[in-house]
mmCIF file of C-alpha atoms in Angstrom:
data_model
loop_
_atom_site.group_PDB
_atom_site.id
_atom_site.type_symbol
_atom_site.label_atom_id
_atom_site.label_comp_id
_atom_site.label_asym_id
_atom_site.label_seq_id
_atom_site.Cartn_x
_atom_site.Cartn_y
_atom_site.Cartn_z
ATOM 1 C CA UNK A 1 -29.271 42.839 100.041
ATOM 2 C CA UNK A 2 -27.209 40.012 98.597
ATOM 3 C CA UNK A 3 -23.942 41.262 100.114
ATOM 4 C CA UNK A 4 -25.517 41.753 103.549
ATOM 5 C CA UNK A 5 -27.209 38.351 103.431
ATOM 6 C CA UNK A 6 -24.023 36.534 102.407
ATOM 7 C CA UNK A 7 -22.016 38.302 105.118
ATOM 8 C CA UNK A 8 -24.630 37.563 107.789
ATOM 9 C CA UNK A 9 -24.973 33.891 106.897
ATOM 10 C CA UNK A 10 -21.184 33.527 106.765
ATOM 11 C CA UNK A 11 -20.875 35.034 110.272
ATOM 12 C CA UNK A 12 -23.524 32.609 111.510
ATOM 13 C CA UNK A 13 -21.796 29.720 109.747
ATOM 14 C CA UNK A 14 -25.025 28.835 107.961
ATOM 15 C CA UNK A 15 -26.004 28.220 104.336
ATOM 16 C CA UNK A 16 -27.843 30.747 102.224
ATOM 17 C CA UNK A 17 -31.619 30.369 101.792
ATOM 18 C CA UNK A 18 -32.659 28.079 98.962
ATOM 19 C CA UNK A 19 -32.646 29.877 95.572
ATOM 20 C CA UNK A 20 -35.816 27.928 94.653
ATOM 21 C CA UNK A 21 -37.808 29.886 97.281
ATOM 22 C CA UNK A 22 -40.844 31.262 95.460
ATOM 23 C CA UNK A 23 -42.197 34.828 95.810
ATOM 24 C CA UNK A 24 -44.761 34.985 98.607
ATOM 25 C CA UNK A 25 -43.392 31.812 100.223
ATOM 26 C CA UNK A 26 -41.359 31.595 103.411
ATOM 27 C CA UNK A 27 -38.412 29.503 104.530
ATOM 28 C CA UNK A 28 -37.484 28.958 108.190
ATOM 29 C CA UNK A 29 -34.122 27.838 109.487
ATOM 30 C CA UNK A 30 -33.768 24.956 111.906
ATOM 31 C CA UNK A 31 -34.026 25.772 115.646
ATOM 32 C CA UNK A 32 -30.693 24.000 116.218
ATOM 33 C CA UNK A 33 -28.990 27.188 114.992
ATOM 34 C CA UNK A 34 -30.020 28.958 118.225
ATOM 35 C CA UNK A 35 -31.860 31.437 116.008
ATOM 36 C CA UNK A 36 -34.868 30.757 113.832
ATOM 37 C CA UNK A 37 -34.564 32.949 110.759
ATOM 38 C CA UNK A 38 -37.613 33.333 108.523
ATOM 39 C CA UNK A 39 -36.871 34.395 104.956
ATOM 40 C CA UNK A 40 -39.216 35.482 102.194
ATOM 41 C CA UNK A 41 -38.776 36.378 98.548
ATOM 42 C CA UNK A 42 -40.266 39.540 97.080
ATOM 43 C CA UNK A 43 -40.073 38.771 93.374
ATOM 44 C CA UNK A 44 -38.145 37.215 90.523
ATOM 45 C CA UNK A 45 -37.247 40.273 88.471
ATOM 46 C CA UNK A 46 -33.777 41.182 89.770
ATOM 47 C CA UNK A 47 -30.555 39.959 88.180
ATOM 48 C CA UNK A 48 -29.345 38.405 91.438
ATOM 49 C CA UNK A 49 -31.929 36.212 93.213
ATOM 50 C CA UNK A 50 -30.214 36.976 96.540
ATOM 51 C CA UNK A 51 -31.291 40.627 96.231
ATOM 52 C CA UNK A 52 -34.917 39.426 96.292
ATOM 53 C CA UNK A 53 -34.571 37.618 99.638
ATOM 54 C CA UNK A 54 -35.782 39.426 102.765
ATOM 55 C CA UNK A 55 -35.304 38.519 106.398
ATOM 56 C CA UNK A 56 -38.876 38.511 107.715
ATOM 57 C CA UNK A 57 -38.092 37.721 111.347
ATOM 58 C CA UNK A 58 -35.458 36.351 113.688
ATOM 59 C CA UNK A 59 -36.365 34.424 116.825
ATOM 60 C CA UNK A 60 -33.875 33.293 119.426
ATOM 61 C CA UNK A 61 -33.705 31.793 122.866
ATOM 62 C CA UNK A 62 -31.594 32.978 125.774
ATOM 63 C CA UNK A 63 -28.475 31.290 124.356
ATOM 64 C CA UNK A 64 -28.526 33.483 121.227
ATOM 65 C CA UNK A 65 -26.378 36.626 120.920
ATOM 66 C CA UNK A 66 -28.517 39.547 122.116
ATOM 67 C CA UNK A 67 -28.936 42.936 120.427
ATOM 68 C CA UNK A 68 -28.992 46.311 122.211
ATOM 69 C CA UNK A 69 -27.142 44.978 125.264
ATOM 70 C CA UNK A 70 -30.112 42.896 126.397
ATOM 71 C CA UNK A 71 -29.344 40.491 129.251
ATOM 72 C CA UNK A 72 -31.442 37.290 129.096
ATOM 73 C CA UNK A 73 -30.657 36.454 132.741
ATOM 74 C CA UNK A 74 -31.234 39.793 134.503
ATOM 75 C CA UNK A 75 -33.373 41.882 132.140
ATOM 76 C CA UNK A 76 -36.574 43.378 133.560
ATOM 77 C CA UNK A 77 -39.376 45.181 131.743
ATOM 78 C CA UNK A 78 -38.044 48.492 133.109
ATOM 79 C CA UNK A 79 -34.454 47.881 131.969
ATOM 80 C CA UNK A 80 -35.591 46.610 128.552
ATOM 81 C CA UNK A 81 -37.772 49.708 128.143
ATOM 82 C CA UNK A 82 -34.740 51.931 128.774
ATOM 83 C CA UNK A 83 -32.702 50.027 126.146
ATOM 84 C CA UNK A 84 -35.396 49.624 123.488
ATOM 85 C CA UNK A 85 -38.498 51.826 123.598
ATOM 86 C CA UNK A 86 -41.242 53.025 125.903
ATOM 87 C CA UNK A 87 -43.786 52.339 123.144
ATOM 88 C CA UNK A 88 -44.845 48.885 124.331
ATOM 89 C CA UNK A 89 -47.694 46.391 124.291
ATOM 90 C CA UNK A 90 -48.101 43.978 127.217
ATOM 91 C CA UNK A 91 -47.614 42.378 129.584
ATOM 92 C CA UNK A 92 -50.768 40.641 130.646
ATOM 93 C CA UNK A 93 -50.699 38.950 134.036
ATOM 94 C CA UNK A 94 -47.025 38.648 135.024
ATOM 95 C CA UNK A 95 -47.836 35.547 137.107
ATOM 96 C CA UNK A 96 -49.755 33.918 134.263
ATOM 97 C CA UNK A 97 -48.642 31.623 131.500
ATOM 98 C CA UNK A 98 -45.767 32.429 129.155
ATOM 99 C CA UNK A 99 -47.983 34.128 126.554
ATOM 100 C CA UNK A 100 -49.100 36.634 129.177
ATOM 101 C CA UNK A 101 -45.493 37.530 130.055
ATOM 102 C CA UNK A 102 -44.698 38.824 126.567
ATOM 103 C CA UNK A 103 -43.872 42.469 125.991
ATOM 104 C CA UNK A 104 -43.551 43.958 122.503
ATOM 105 C CA UNK A 105 -41.285 46.995 122.081
ATOM 106 C CA UNK A 106 -42.109 49.112 119.016
ATOM 107 C CA UNK A 107 -38.997 50.916 117.777
ATOM 108 C CA UNK A 108 -38.119 53.445 115.074
ATOM 109 C CA UNK A 109 -38.257 52.326 111.466
ATOM 110 C CA UNK A 110 -40.989 49.751 112.055
ATOM 111 C CA UNK A 111 -38.710 47.500 114.104
ATOM 112 C CA UNK A 112 -40.280 45.301 116.767
ATOM 113 C CA UNK A 113 -38.648 43.281 119.518
ATOM 114 C CA UNK A 114 -40.789 40.981 121.628
ATOM 115 C CA UNK A 115 -39.431 39.482 124.842
ATOM 116 C CA UNK A 116 -41.078 36.632 126.733
ATOM 117 C CA UNK A 117 -40.105 37.185 130.342
ATOM 118 C CA UNK A 118 -39.601 34.455 132.927
ATOM 119 C CA UNK A 119 -41.969 34.101 135.869
ATOM 120 C CA UNK A 120 -41.365 37.023 138.195
ATOM 121 C CA UNK A 121 -40.529 39.174 135.145
ATOM 122 C CA UNK A 122 -36.746 38.897 135.610
ATOM 123 C CA UNK A 123 -34.857 37.506 132.624
ATOM 124 C CA UNK A 124 -36.370 36.187 129.405
ATOM 125 C CA UNK A 125 -36.353 32.911 127.530
ATOM 126 C CA UNK A 126 -37.317 34.081 124.027
ATOM 127 C CA UNK A 127 -36.720 37.061 121.782
ATOM 128 C CA UNK A 128 -38.432 37.773 118.480
ATOM 129 C CA UNK A 129 -37.191 40.519 116.158
ATOM 130 C CA UNK A 130 -39.167 41.694 113.149
ATOM 131 C CA UNK A 131 -39.792 44.689 110.941
ATOM 132 C CA UNK A 132 -43.400 45.792 110.619
ATOM 133 C CA UNK A 133 -44.898 47.105 107.404
ATOM 134 C CA UNK A 134 -42.524 45.491 104.923
ATOM 135 C CA UNK A 135 -44.158 45.111 101.521
ATOM 136 C CA UNK A 136 -44.882 41.572 100.414
ATOM 137 C CA UNK A 137 -45.882 40.309 97.004
ATOM 138 C CA UNK A 138 -48.526 37.639 97.516
ATOM 139 C CA UNK A 139 -49.329 35.135 94.834
ATOM 140 C CA UNK A 140 -52.992 34.210 94.315
ATOM 141 C CA UNK A 141 -53.843 30.767 95.666
#
């Protein structure tokens, strides 16, 4: 994990998560990056603390680099389904508020991509990427 994390943060031109991050706690990057990265720590037993850091989720707006060839300007639910997965949840009322224009695409390996489509369901203004079912070590309160 440490090698991947260092390489990813270097490509983004961003610092590594804080080594003082405690197991069960989360650290979020600043929105000014274009991406909000949420990191967690799974323990304190490995030799390299960076191997204990996990990327919990990544959230971006339409200015962020897009995975899977997604097009934030022209994407539609049908085109996103072809690129991602037909195992979806949503949308609610496509004419409703932003929360009702969200579609979650459930992909292999527990991966999830959620898109919040613009009014009219053409283009999107937010993407959230996460992995479902990752083990977490929670500390008692």
